[in-house]
Coordinates of C-alpha atoms in Angstrom, one line a residue:
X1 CA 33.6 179.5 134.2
X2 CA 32.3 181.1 131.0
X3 CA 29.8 180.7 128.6
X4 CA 31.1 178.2 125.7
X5 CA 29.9 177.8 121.9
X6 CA 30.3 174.5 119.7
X7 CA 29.1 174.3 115.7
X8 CA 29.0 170.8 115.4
X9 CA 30.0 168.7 112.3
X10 CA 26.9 167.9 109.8
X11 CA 28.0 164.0 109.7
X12 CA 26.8 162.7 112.7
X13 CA 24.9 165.5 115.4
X14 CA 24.6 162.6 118.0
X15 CA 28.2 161.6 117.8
X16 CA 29.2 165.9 118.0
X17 CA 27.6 166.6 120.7
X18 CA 29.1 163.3 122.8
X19 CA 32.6 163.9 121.5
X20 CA 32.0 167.4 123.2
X21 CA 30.3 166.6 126.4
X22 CA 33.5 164.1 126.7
X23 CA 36.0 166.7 126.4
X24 CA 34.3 168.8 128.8
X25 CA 34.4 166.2 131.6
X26 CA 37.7 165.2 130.8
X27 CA 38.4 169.4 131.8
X28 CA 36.4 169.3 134.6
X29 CA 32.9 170.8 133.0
X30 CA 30.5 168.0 133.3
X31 CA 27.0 168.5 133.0
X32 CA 26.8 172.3 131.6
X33 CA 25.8 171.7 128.5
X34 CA 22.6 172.7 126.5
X35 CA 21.5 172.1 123.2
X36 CA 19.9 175.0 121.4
X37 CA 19.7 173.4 117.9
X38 CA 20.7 170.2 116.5
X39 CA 23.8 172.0 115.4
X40 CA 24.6 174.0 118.3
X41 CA 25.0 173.9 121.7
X42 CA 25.9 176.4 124.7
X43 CA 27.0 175.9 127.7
X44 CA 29.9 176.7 130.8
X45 CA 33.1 175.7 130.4
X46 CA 36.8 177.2 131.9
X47 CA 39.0 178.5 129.1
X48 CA 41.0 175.4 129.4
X49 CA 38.2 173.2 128.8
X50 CA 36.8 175.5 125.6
X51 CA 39.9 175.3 124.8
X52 CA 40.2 171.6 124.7
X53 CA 37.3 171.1 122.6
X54 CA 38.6 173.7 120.2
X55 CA 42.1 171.9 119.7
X56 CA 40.8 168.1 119.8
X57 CA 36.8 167.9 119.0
X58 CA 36.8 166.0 115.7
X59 CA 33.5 166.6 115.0
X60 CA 32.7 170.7 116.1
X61 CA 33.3 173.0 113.4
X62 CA 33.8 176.0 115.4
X63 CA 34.2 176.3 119.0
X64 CA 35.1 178.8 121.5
X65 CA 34.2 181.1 124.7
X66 CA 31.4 184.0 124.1
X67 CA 33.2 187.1 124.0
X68 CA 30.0 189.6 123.1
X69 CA 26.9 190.6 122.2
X70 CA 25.3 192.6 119.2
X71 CA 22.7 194.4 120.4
X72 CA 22.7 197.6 118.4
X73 CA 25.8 198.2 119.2
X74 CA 28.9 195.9 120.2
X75 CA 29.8 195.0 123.1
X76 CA 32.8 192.2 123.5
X77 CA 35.8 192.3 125.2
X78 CA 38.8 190.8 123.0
X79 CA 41.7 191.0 124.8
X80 CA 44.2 188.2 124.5
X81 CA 43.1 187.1 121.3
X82 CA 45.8 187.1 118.4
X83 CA 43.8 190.0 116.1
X84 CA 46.7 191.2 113.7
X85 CA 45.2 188.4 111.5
X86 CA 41.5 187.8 112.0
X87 CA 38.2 187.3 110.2
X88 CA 34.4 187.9 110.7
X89 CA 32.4 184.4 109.7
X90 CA 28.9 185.8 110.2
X91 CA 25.9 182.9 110.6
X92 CA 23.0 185.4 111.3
X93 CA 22.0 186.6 107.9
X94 CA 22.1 190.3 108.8
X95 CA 25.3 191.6 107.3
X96 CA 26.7 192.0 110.0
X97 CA 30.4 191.2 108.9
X98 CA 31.6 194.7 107.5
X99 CA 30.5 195.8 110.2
X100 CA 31.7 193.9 113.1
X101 CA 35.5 194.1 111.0
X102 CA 35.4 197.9 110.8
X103 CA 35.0 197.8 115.1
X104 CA 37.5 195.2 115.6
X105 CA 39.9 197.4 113.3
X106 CA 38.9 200.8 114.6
X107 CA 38.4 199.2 118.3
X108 CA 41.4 196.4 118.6
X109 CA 43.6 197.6 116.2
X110 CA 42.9 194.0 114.3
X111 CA 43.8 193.2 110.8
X112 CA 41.6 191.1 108.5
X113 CA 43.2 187.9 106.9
X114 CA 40.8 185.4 105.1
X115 CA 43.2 182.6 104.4
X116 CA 45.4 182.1 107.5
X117 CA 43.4 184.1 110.1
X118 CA 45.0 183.9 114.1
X119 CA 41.1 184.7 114.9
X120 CA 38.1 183.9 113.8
X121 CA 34.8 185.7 115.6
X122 CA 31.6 183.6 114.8
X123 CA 28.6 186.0 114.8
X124 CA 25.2 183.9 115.5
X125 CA 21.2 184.3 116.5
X126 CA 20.3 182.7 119.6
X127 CA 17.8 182.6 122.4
X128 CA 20.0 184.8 124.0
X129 CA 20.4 187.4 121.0
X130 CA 23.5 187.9 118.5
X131 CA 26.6 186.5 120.3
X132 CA 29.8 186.9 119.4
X133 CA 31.9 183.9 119.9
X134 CA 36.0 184.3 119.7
X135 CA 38.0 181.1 118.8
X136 CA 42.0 180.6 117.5
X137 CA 42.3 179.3 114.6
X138 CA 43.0 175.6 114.6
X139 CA 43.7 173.7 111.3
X140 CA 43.1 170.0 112.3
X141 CA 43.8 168.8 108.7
X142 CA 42.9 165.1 108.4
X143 CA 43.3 164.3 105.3
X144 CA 47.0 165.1 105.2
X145 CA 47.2 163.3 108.8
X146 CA 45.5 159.9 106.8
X147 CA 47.8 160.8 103.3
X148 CA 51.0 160.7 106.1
X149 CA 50.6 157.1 107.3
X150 CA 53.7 155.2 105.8
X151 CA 51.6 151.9 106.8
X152 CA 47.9 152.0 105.9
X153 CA 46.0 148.5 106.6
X154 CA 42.7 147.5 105.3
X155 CA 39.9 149.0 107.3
X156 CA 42.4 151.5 109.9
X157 CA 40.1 154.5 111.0
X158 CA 39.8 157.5 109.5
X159 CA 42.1 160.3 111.9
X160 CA 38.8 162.0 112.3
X161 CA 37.2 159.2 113.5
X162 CA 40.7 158.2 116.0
X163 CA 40.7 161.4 117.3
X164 CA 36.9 161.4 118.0
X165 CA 37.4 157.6 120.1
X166 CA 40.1 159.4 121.7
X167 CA 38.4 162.1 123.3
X168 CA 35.4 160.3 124.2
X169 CA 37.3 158.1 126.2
X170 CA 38.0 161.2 128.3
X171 CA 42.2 160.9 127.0
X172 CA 44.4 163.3 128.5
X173 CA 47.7 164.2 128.5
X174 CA 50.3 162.3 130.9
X175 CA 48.0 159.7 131.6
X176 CA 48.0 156.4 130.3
X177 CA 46.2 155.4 127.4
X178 CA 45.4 152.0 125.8
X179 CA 43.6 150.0 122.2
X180 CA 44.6 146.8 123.2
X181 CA 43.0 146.1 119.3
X182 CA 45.4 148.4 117.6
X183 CA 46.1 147.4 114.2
X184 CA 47.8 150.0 112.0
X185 CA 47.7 152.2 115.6
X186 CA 45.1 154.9 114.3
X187 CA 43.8 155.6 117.9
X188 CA 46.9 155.1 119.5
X189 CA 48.7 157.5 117.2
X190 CA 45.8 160.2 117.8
X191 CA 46.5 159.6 121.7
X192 CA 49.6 160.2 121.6
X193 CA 49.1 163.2 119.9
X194 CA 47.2 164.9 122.5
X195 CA 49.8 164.1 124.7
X196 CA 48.6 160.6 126.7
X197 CA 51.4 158.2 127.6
X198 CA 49.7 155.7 124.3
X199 CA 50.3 152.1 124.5
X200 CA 48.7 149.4 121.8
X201 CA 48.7 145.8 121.2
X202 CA 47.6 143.8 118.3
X203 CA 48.0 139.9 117.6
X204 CA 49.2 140.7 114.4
X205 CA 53.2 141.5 114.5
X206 CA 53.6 143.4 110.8
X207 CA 51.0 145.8 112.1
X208 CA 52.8 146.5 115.4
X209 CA 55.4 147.6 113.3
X210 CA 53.7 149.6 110.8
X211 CA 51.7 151.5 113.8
X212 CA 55.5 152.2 115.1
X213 CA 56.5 154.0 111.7
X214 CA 53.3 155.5 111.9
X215 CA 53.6 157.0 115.2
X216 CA 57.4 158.1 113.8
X217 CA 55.7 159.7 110.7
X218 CA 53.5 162.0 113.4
X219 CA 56.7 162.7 115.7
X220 CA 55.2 161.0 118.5
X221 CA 56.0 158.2 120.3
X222 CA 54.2 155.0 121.4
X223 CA 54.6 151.8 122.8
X224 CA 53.6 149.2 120.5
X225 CA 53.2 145.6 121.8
X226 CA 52.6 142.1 119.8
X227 CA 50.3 140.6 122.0
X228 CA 46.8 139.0 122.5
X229 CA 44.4 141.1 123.7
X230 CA 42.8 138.2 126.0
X231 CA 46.4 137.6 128.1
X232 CA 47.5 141.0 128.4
X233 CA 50.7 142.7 129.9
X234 CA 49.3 145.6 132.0
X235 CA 48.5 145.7 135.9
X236 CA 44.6 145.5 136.6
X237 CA 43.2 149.0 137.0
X238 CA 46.4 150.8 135.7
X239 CA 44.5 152.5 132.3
X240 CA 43.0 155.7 132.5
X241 CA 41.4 155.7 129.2
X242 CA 41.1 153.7 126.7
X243 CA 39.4 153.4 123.2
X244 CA 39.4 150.9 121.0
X245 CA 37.9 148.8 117.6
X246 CA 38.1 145.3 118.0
X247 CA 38.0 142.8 115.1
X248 CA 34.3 141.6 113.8
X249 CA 35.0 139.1 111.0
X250 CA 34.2 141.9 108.2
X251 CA 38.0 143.1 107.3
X252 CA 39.9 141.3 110.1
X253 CA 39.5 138.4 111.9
X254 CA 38.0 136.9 114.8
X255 CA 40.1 133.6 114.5
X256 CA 37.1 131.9 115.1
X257 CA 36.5 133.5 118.2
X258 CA 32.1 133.7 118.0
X259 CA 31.4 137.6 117.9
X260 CA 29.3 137.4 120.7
X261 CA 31.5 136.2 123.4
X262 CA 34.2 138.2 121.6
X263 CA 32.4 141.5 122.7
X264 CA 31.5 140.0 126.2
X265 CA 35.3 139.4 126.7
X266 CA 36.4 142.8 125.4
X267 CA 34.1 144.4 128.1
X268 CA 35.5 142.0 130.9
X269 CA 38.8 143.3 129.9
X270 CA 38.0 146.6 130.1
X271 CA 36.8 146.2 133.4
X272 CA 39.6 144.5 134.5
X273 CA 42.1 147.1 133.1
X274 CA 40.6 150.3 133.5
X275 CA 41.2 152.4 136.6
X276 CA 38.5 153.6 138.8
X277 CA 36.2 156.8 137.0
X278 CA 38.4 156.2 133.4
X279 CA 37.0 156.8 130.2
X280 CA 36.3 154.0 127.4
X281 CA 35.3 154.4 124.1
X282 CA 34.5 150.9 121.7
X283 CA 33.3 150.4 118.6
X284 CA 30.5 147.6 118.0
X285 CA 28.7 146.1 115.1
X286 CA 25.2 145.4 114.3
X287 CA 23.9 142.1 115.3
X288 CA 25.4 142.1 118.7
X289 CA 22.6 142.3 121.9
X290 CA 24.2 145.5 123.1
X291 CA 22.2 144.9 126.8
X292 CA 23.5 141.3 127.0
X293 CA 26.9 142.9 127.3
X294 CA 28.2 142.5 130.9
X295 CA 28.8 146.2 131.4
X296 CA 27.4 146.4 135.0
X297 CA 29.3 142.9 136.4
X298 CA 32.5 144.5 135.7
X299 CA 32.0 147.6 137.1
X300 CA 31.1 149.4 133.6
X301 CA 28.5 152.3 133.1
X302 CA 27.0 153.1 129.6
X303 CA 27.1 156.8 128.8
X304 CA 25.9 157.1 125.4
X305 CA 25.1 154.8 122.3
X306 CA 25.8 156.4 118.9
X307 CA 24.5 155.0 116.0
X308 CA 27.5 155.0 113.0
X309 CA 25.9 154.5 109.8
X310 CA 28.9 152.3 108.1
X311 CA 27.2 152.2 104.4
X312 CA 23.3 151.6 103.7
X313 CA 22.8 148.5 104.8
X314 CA 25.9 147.8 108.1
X315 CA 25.7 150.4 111.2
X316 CA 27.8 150.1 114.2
X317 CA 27.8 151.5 117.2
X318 CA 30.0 153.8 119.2
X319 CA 29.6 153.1 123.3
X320 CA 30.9 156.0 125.3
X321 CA 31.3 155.0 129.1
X322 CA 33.3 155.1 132.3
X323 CA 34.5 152.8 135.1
X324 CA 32.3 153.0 138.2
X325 CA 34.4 155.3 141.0
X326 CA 35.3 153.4 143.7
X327 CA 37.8 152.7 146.6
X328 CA 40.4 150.3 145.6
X329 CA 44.0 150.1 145.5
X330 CA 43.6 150.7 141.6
X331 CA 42.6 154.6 142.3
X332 CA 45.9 154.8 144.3
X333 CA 47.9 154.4 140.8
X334 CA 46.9 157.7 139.5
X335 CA 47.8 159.4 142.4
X336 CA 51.3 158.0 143.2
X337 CA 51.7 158.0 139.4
X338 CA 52.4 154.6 138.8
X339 CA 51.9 153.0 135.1
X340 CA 51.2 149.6 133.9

């Protein structure tokens, strides 16, 4: 284990700082982090698990293991880290960029490229002094990601907000993934893109398709299912993850399904479908008694709650939670690798 660094997004700190707590317990970190500012937060994590955040984490803007300190002089060690093209993005204030490039040239043999650095070495204040923090340099580019769907559909999420639904339902690659609410497939797509074996389903048949030709769009593949969500396909506790934004009578219907026993069946589902100690993430509007839901009869546990201010006067809610661990045959699936 080694000391990990996230700068979270400005948009939404709460929703950050879950999105990276979620990541690090899908890599086996859980419970080792620590806020230091609203904006920041330290912690332990393997390199596989800083690494996860670094590739996935929708809503950090820089993440990566502590290489170094500054304390007069430098001490880091950099070795494996891609330096022929790097660059110094210095938070502390002190002018301490020059000077931390002329070492990693003189020192590393590094070359300094501002547009399409391989490196870049975040220099901060902290508790703990100047720390010098080493992450790869990963373009996430969402915009182009949203701009690439060949099928948009009135009120799909943003990538950045997929992605984020993704990782807080603990997705990871080879396992099986599910939104039985699908739509367009934003989530599903996003899954699939970190590698989880992504299935969807949505009432609606046009959008099946057009999540298909989006999936083909991001050279990934996914299985895409017209069905209801209420009389599904899959074997009871066969999902390990599974994230998802079901229909609230705003931009897509209910078909006169009340909103309130729409929600209660949605969490009776996920109980049903999700294997023991999986991952859910679901999106829920105002206006719906959030501790009415059945979580606890059906074997759910509430993580987090993250307010999701949707304009000035609508906020929903994103629930981050797990499936209680227990011994069933459901936990046997995972191990002899059986799907739904």
């Amino acid at each position: 284990m080694k000391q990990f660094l996230a700068i979270l997004w400005g948009g939404n700190a709460g929703l950050a700082r879950e999105e990276v707590k979620a990541l690090l317990e899908t890599y086996g970190s859980k419970g080792q982090l620590m806020e230091i500012s609203p904006r920041l937060v330290l912690g332990e994590a393997s390199s596989i698990a800083a690494d996860a955040v670094l590739r996935r984490a929708a809503c950090v803007r820089h993440a990566g293991l502590v290489v170094g300190r500054v304390d007069g002089e430098i001490f880091a060690d950099l070795s494996g880290y891609d330096l022929d093209g790097f660059k110094v993005l210095d938070l502390t204030g002190s002018s301490l960029q020059s000077r931390i490039g002329d070492w990693v040239r003189t020192r590393w043999g590094g070359r300094v490229d501002l547009d399409s650095p391989a490196t870049v070495l975040v220099v901060l204040r902290t508790q703990q002094g100047i720390l010098l923090v080493a992450e790869s340099f990963v373009e996430k580019r969402f915009w182009h990601r949203k701009m690439g769907r060949p099928y948009v559909r009135i009120g799909a999420l943003h990538p950045q907000l997929a992605i984020c639904m993704v990782n807080l339902a603990r997705a990871k690659e080879n396992f099986w993934f599910f939104d039985p609410f699908s739509g367009s497939s934003a989530i599903t797509v996003e899954a699939a893109l970190v590698g989880a074996l992504s299935i969807s389903s949505d009432l609606d048949y046009e959008a099946c398709k057009g999540g298909m030709l989006n999936a083909a769009a991001s050279d990934v593949e996914i299985c895409s299912v017209n069905a209801d969500a209420f009389h599904q396909f899959l074997r009871d506790g066969s999902v390990a993850s599974l994230a998802t934004d079901p229909p609230f009578g705003r931009l897509s219907s209910t078909h006169r399904l009340p909103r309130d026993k729409l929600f209660s069946d949605v969490v009776k589902m996920m109980g049903r479908l999700l294997m023991p100690n999986a991952g859910f993430s679901v999106l829920i509007p105002q206006g719906i008694d959030l501790a009415s839901l059945p979580w606890k009869e059906n074997g759910l546990k509430v993580l987090a709650v993250i307010p999701m201010r949707a304009h000035r006067s609508f906020t929903r809610y994103v629930i981050r939670g797990e499936k209680a661990t227990c011994a069933s045959d459901a936990s046997l699936k995972e191990e002899n690798g059986e799907g739904p």
